[in-house]
GROMACS .gro file of C-alpha atoms in nm:
model
  262
    1MET     CA    1  -6.075   0.188   5.634
    2THR     CA    2  -5.978  -0.162   5.523
    3VAL     CA    3  -5.900  -0.407   5.803
    4PRO     CA    4  -5.542  -0.540   5.758
    5ALA     CA    5  -5.510  -0.905   5.660
    6LEU     CA    6  -5.229  -0.933   5.916
    7GLU     CA    7  -5.144  -0.680   6.187
    8LEU     CA    8  -4.868  -0.700   6.448
    9SER     CA    9  -4.860  -0.446   6.732
   10GLY     CA   10  -4.573  -0.385   6.974
   11ILE     CA   11  -4.404  -0.716   6.898
   12GLU     CA   12  -4.104  -0.792   7.120
   13LEU     CA   13  -3.900  -1.109   7.139
   14HIS     CA   14  -3.637  -1.153   7.410
   15TYR     CA   15  -3.363  -1.410   7.437
   16GLY     CA   16  -3.253  -1.351   7.794
   17PHE     CA   17  -3.131  -0.990   7.800
   18VAL     CA   18  -3.111  -0.970   7.419
   19ARG     CA   19  -3.398  -0.800   7.236
   20ALA     CA   20  -3.425  -0.977   6.900
   21LEU     CA   21  -3.736  -0.772   6.818
   22ASP     CA   22  -3.807  -0.440   6.983
   23GLY     CA   23  -4.160  -0.294   6.963
   24ILE     CA   24  -4.237  -0.387   6.602
   25ASP     CA   25  -4.561  -0.261   6.445
   26PHE     CA   26  -4.636  -0.420   6.109
   27GLN     CA   27  -4.934  -0.472   5.881
   28VAL     CA   28  -5.019  -0.597   5.534
   29GLN     CA   29  -5.349  -0.540   5.356
   30PRO     CA   30  -5.539  -0.796   5.143
   31GLY     CA   31  -5.388  -0.792   4.794
   32GLU     CA   32  -5.078  -0.602   4.910
   33VAL     CA   33  -4.716  -0.716   4.875
   34VAL     CA   34  -4.484  -0.588   5.148
   35GLY     CA   35  -4.108  -0.630   5.122
   36LEU     CA   36  -3.936  -0.693   5.456
   37LEU     CA   37  -3.575  -0.582   5.428
   38GLY     CA   38  -3.274  -0.570   5.657
   39ASP     CA   39  -2.915  -0.681   5.688
   40ASN     CA   40  -2.818  -1.016   5.839
   41GLY     CA   41  -2.920  -1.015   6.205
   42ALA     CA   42  -3.169  -0.731   6.160
   43GLY     CA   43  -3.458  -0.947   6.283
   44LYS     CA   44  -3.654  -0.998   5.962
   45SER     CA   45  -3.641  -1.379   5.966
   46THR     CA   46  -3.729  -1.375   6.336
   47LEU     CA   47  -4.029  -1.152   6.266
   48LEU     CA   48  -4.136  -1.384   5.985
   49LYS     CA   49  -4.123  -1.676   6.229
   50VAL     CA   50  -4.344  -1.482   6.472
   51MET     CA   51  -4.595  -1.429   6.192
   52SER     CA   52  -4.584  -1.798   6.098
   53GLY     CA   53  -4.625  -1.925   6.455
   54ALA     CA   54  -4.276  -2.075   6.477
   55HIS     CA   55  -4.178  -1.823   6.749
   56ARG     CA   56  -4.405  -1.685   7.019
   57PRO     CA   57  -4.340  -1.317   7.099
   58SER     CA   58  -4.253  -1.206   7.450
   59HIS     CA   59  -4.492  -0.911   7.418
   60GLY     CA   60  -4.734  -0.771   7.161
   61SER     CA   61  -5.042  -0.884   6.972
   62ILE     CA   62  -5.118  -1.050   6.638
   63ARG     CA   63  -5.445  -0.993   6.453
   64VAL     CA   64  -5.563  -1.173   6.141
   65HIS     CA   65  -5.844  -0.986   5.962
   66GLY     CA   66  -5.909  -0.796   6.284
   67VAL     CA   67  -5.930  -1.102   6.510
   68GLU     CA   68  -5.659  -1.140   6.774
   69HIS     CA   69  -5.472  -1.471   6.771
   70THR     CA   70  -5.212  -1.642   6.988
   71PHE     CA   71  -4.997  -1.884   6.787
   72HIS     CA   72  -4.842  -2.171   6.981
   73ALA     CA   73  -4.724  -2.351   6.666
   74PRO     CA   74  -4.717  -2.307   6.286
   75SER     CA   75  -5.034  -2.517   6.267
   76ASP     CA   76  -5.217  -2.241   6.457
   77ALA     CA   77  -5.105  -1.983   6.200
   78ALA     CA   78  -5.205  -2.218   5.917
   79ASP     CA   79  -5.549  -2.258   6.070
   80ALA     CA   80  -5.579  -1.877   6.068
   81GLY     CA   81  -5.501  -1.870   5.693
   82ILE     CA   82  -5.125  -1.802   5.704
   83GLN     CA   83  -4.887  -2.008   5.490
   84MET     CA   84  -4.506  -1.990   5.504
   85VAL     CA   85  -4.281  -2.081   5.211
   86TYR     CA   86  -3.929  -2.148   5.341
   87GLN     CA   87  -3.610  -2.136   5.136
   88ASP     CA   88  -3.585  -2.518   5.137
   89LEU     CA   89  -3.941  -2.529   4.985
   90SER     CA   90  -4.035  -2.848   5.178
   91LEU     CA   91  -4.111  -3.045   4.862
   92VAL     CA   92  -4.098  -3.426   4.836
   93GLU     CA   93  -3.846  -3.472   4.556
   94PRO     CA   94  -3.940  -3.821   4.426
   95GLN     CA   95  -4.314  -3.741   4.412
   96ASP     CA   96  -4.486  -3.574   4.118
   97ILE     CA   97  -4.614  -3.216   4.102
   98ALA     CA   98  -4.977  -3.307   4.176
   99THR     CA   99  -4.880  -3.504   4.486
  100ASN     CA  100  -4.669  -3.214   4.615
  101LEU     CA  101  -4.949  -2.966   4.555
  102ASN     CA  102  -5.181  -3.180   4.767
  103LEU     CA  103  -4.944  -3.283   5.048
  104GLY     CA  104  -5.141  -3.329   5.367
  105GLN     CA  105  -5.469  -3.265   5.182
  106GLU     CA  106  -5.481  -3.570   4.955
  107THR     CA  107  -5.806  -3.663   4.782
  108LEU     CA  108  -5.914  -4.017   4.868
  109ARG     CA  109  -6.090  -4.251   4.630
  110ARG     CA  110  -6.460  -4.305   4.675
  111GLY     CA  111  -6.605  -4.611   4.840
  112PRO     CA  112  -6.420  -4.890   5.021
  113LEU     CA  113  -6.082  -4.803   4.868
  114GLY     CA  114  -6.109  -4.455   5.014
  115TRP     CA  115  -6.193  -4.601   5.354
  116LEU     CA  116  -5.868  -4.795   5.329
  117GLY     CA  117  -5.672  -4.479   5.251
  118PHE     CA  118  -5.621  -4.515   4.875
  119VAL     CA  119  -5.548  -4.182   4.706
  120ASP     CA  120  -5.734  -4.067   4.393
  121ARG     CA  121  -5.433  -3.953   4.189
  122LYS     CA  122  -5.635  -3.885   3.875
  123GLU     CA  123  -5.865  -3.645   4.061
  124MET     CA  124  -5.568  -3.478   4.230
  125ARG     CA  125  -5.405  -3.415   3.891
  126ARG     CA  126  -5.728  -3.275   3.751
  127THR     CA  127  -5.786  -3.034   4.040
  128SER     CA  128  -5.416  -2.938   4.046
  129GLU     CA  129  -5.423  -2.842   3.678
  130LYS     CA  130  -5.739  -2.639   3.738
  131GLU     CA  131  -5.582  -2.450   4.029
  132LEU     CA  132  -5.260  -2.380   3.838
  133ASP     CA  133  -5.459  -2.254   3.540
  134ARG     CA  134  -5.647  -2.019   3.772
  135LEU     CA  135  -5.314  -1.882   3.899
  136GLY     CA  136  -5.181  -1.853   3.544
  137VAL     CA  137  -4.901  -2.100   3.620
  138ARG     CA  138  -4.736  -2.305   3.348
  139THR     CA  139  -4.504  -2.578   3.473
  140ALA     CA  140  -4.421  -2.932   3.365
  141PRO     CA  141  -4.687  -3.209   3.340
  142MET     CA  142  -4.853  -3.300   3.670
  143THR     CA  143  -4.698  -3.647   3.656
  144ARG     CA  144  -4.337  -3.522   3.649
  145PRO     CA  145  -4.136  -3.583   3.968
  146VAL     CA  146  -4.021  -3.265   4.145
  147GLU     CA  147  -3.659  -3.388   4.138
  148MET     CA  148  -3.668  -3.345   3.758
  149LEU     CA  149  -3.774  -2.978   3.775
  150SER     CA  150  -3.554  -2.670   3.750
  151GLY     CA  151  -3.500  -2.448   4.052
  152GLY     CA  152  -3.750  -2.196   3.921
  153GLN     CA  153  -4.014  -2.462   3.857
  154ARG     CA  154  -3.971  -2.597   4.210
  155GLN     CA  155  -4.016  -2.250   4.356
  156VAL     CA  156  -4.332  -2.201   4.150
  157VAL     CA  157  -4.472  -2.535   4.273
  158ALA     CA  158  -4.402  -2.437   4.637
  159LEU     CA  159  -4.563  -2.094   4.592
  160ALA     CA  160  -4.862  -2.237   4.408
  161ARG     CA  161  -4.918  -2.499   4.679
  162SER     CA  162  -4.935  -2.229   4.946
  163ALA     CA  163  -5.152  -2.004   4.728
  164ILE     CA  164  -5.399  -2.288   4.675
  165ARG     CA  165  -5.420  -2.348   5.050
  166VAL     CA  166  -5.484  -1.985   5.146
  167ASN     CA  167  -5.710  -1.899   4.853
  168GLY     CA  168  -6.069  -1.862   4.961
  169GLU     CA  169  -5.979  -1.856   5.331
  170SER     CA  170  -6.108  -1.498   5.379
  171GLN     CA  171  -5.816  -1.378   5.165
  172GLY     CA  172  -5.519  -1.562   5.309
  173ILE     CA  173  -5.165  -1.451   5.387
  174LEU     CA  174  -4.843  -1.579   5.230
  175LEU     CA  175  -4.500  -1.538   5.392
  176LEU     CA  176  -4.210  -1.583   5.150
  177ASP     CA  177  -3.850  -1.626   5.265
  178GLU     CA  178  -3.603  -1.530   4.987
  179PRO     CA  179  -3.826  -1.666   4.706
  180THR     CA  180  -3.574  -1.596   4.428
  181ALA     CA  181  -3.252  -1.703   4.603
  182ALA     CA  182  -3.024  -1.891   4.360
  183LEU     CA  183  -3.261  -1.842   4.064
  184GLY     CA  184  -3.159  -1.713   3.723
  185TYR     CA  185  -3.305  -1.406   3.553
  186GLU     CA  186  -3.582  -1.581   3.360
  187GLN     CA  187  -3.681  -1.799   3.656
  188THR     CA  188  -3.690  -1.492   3.880
  189LYS     CA  189  -3.921  -1.316   3.636
  190ASN     CA  190  -4.159  -1.615   3.641
  191VAL     CA  191  -4.170  -1.605   4.022
  192GLU     CA  192  -4.223  -1.226   4.019
  193GLY     CA  193  -4.520  -1.271   3.785
  194LEU     CA  194  -4.674  -1.535   4.009
  195ILE     CA  195  -4.635  -1.317   4.320
  196ARG     CA  196  -4.817  -1.030   4.150
  197ARG     CA  197  -5.097  -1.258   4.024
  198MET     CA  198  -5.145  -1.398   4.375
  199ALA     CA  199  -5.169  -1.044   4.513
  200ASP     CA  200  -5.418  -0.952   4.240
  201ALA     CA  201  -5.630  -1.245   4.362
  202GLY     CA  202  -5.653  -1.076   4.704
  203ILE     CA  203  -5.378  -1.266   4.889
  204ALA     CA  204  -5.167  -1.059   5.131
  205ILE     CA  205  -4.797  -1.131   5.079
  206VAL     CA  206  -4.488  -1.058   5.290
  207VAL     CA  207  -4.155  -1.109   5.113
  208VAL     CA  208  -3.822  -1.128   5.295
  209THR     CA  209  -3.548  -1.065   5.042
  210HIS     CA  210  -3.202  -0.921   4.986
  211ASP     CA  211  -3.291  -0.868   4.619
  212LEU     CA  212  -3.367  -0.496   4.576
  213PRO     CA  213  -3.464  -0.529   4.206
  214LEU     CA  214  -3.720  -0.794   4.307
  215CYS     CA  215  -3.846  -0.566   4.581
  216TYR     CA  216  -3.897  -0.276   4.341
  217GLU     CA  217  -4.060  -0.506   4.086
  218VAL     CA  218  -4.325  -0.678   4.299
  219THR     CA  219  -4.382  -0.493   4.628
  220ASP     CA  220  -4.626  -0.213   4.708
  221ARG     CA  221  -4.457  -0.113   5.033
  222ILE     CA  222  -4.117  -0.160   5.199
  223VAL     CA  223  -4.054  -0.216   5.570
  224ILE     CA  224  -3.693  -0.211   5.692
  225LEU     CA  225  -3.555  -0.354   6.015
  226ASN     CA  226  -3.223  -0.275   6.176
  227ARG     CA  227  -3.105  -0.447   6.496
  228GLY     CA  228  -3.454  -0.563   6.581
  229ARG     CA  229  -3.626  -0.228   6.531
  230LYS     CA  230  -3.839  -0.096   6.247
  231VAL     CA  231  -3.653   0.198   6.095
  232ALA     CA  232  -3.854   0.262   5.778
  233ASP     CA  233  -4.201   0.195   5.637
  234LEU     CA  234  -4.279   0.357   5.303
  235PRO     CA  235  -4.442   0.303   4.962
  236THR     CA  236  -4.217   0.132   4.709
  237ALA     CA  237  -4.311   0.374   4.433
  238GLY     CA  238  -4.062   0.661   4.443
  239ALA     CA  239  -3.850   0.511   4.722
  240ASP     CA  240  -3.490   0.626   4.687
  241ARG     CA  241  -3.249   0.333   4.659
  242ASP     CA  242  -2.974   0.516   4.845
  243HIS     CA  243  -3.212   0.583   5.132
  244ILE     CA  244  -3.315   0.216   5.135
  245VAL     CA  245  -2.953   0.103   5.152
  246GLY     CA  246  -2.884   0.362   5.424
  247TRP     CA  247  -3.164   0.228   5.643
  248ILE     CA  248  -3.049  -0.129   5.586
  249THR     CA  249  -2.687  -0.054   5.680
  250GLY     CA  250  -2.775   0.183   5.964
  251SER     CA  251  -2.606   0.487   5.809
  252ARG     CA  252  -2.942   0.663   5.776
  253PRO     CA  253  -3.147   0.758   6.086
  254SER     CA  254  -3.476   0.585   6.155
  255MET     CA  255  -3.798   0.741   6.024
  256PHE     CA  256  -3.943   0.695   6.374
  257VAL     CA  257  -3.869   0.846   6.713
  258GLN     CA  258  -3.678   0.584   6.910
  259GLU     CA  259  -3.758   0.547   7.277
  260SER     CA  260  -3.474   0.461   7.508
  261HIS     CA  261  -3.513   0.151   7.724
  262VAL     CA  262  -3.378   0.148   8.075
   0.00000   0.00000   0.00000
């Protein structure tokens, strides 16, 4: 049996007497896209932050490719091969595409200029174009500032940057928070295509979204949270939309036996 790229077992997160997450079991396989659904306050963004190292769970374990990890910060998750793409994208608007793709991993020039911290922009553009070609991404020229890009192009740059960083790291993991929010139809389709190509390259992807059409288009499996508990986990193919909505709203009973907590 394939070892999951990311596996969470019995995850709980308490804020005082409030259980934000209650005994969550979750996994995503290499090359799989899992949609994480739920209404506002269901716990999906909180769970995503546990996966990314932004929140430390009160109880439970996290395994990456079968190895247990304790994340004290997002840098710990990044070191384990997990990249998070937030809704704000974290792009540097005045800088060009190549610079944004290499943020924090800039290529220095050779020789004394490199010792002094001078960046090799020509080499960064060359390697950026190569990586985007490998992902099948077509955006604007590498020299174009991000502030001149459309919303869809910016989202593609943010996704591609994370894909480049996790690629080759024993099949990395991407966490996407509402990747098509505020995008038009054509831009959404471009992002959907990129998500599927990244999965085909072996990257495990978790997508938090309210967009059911996106979920049906790109995901292999759907996990639904309601009030901090997992209430459904099923293949996307053949999933009944009315059932999905029922689990999200709470009008449909959980697929799992719920244990009462004293």
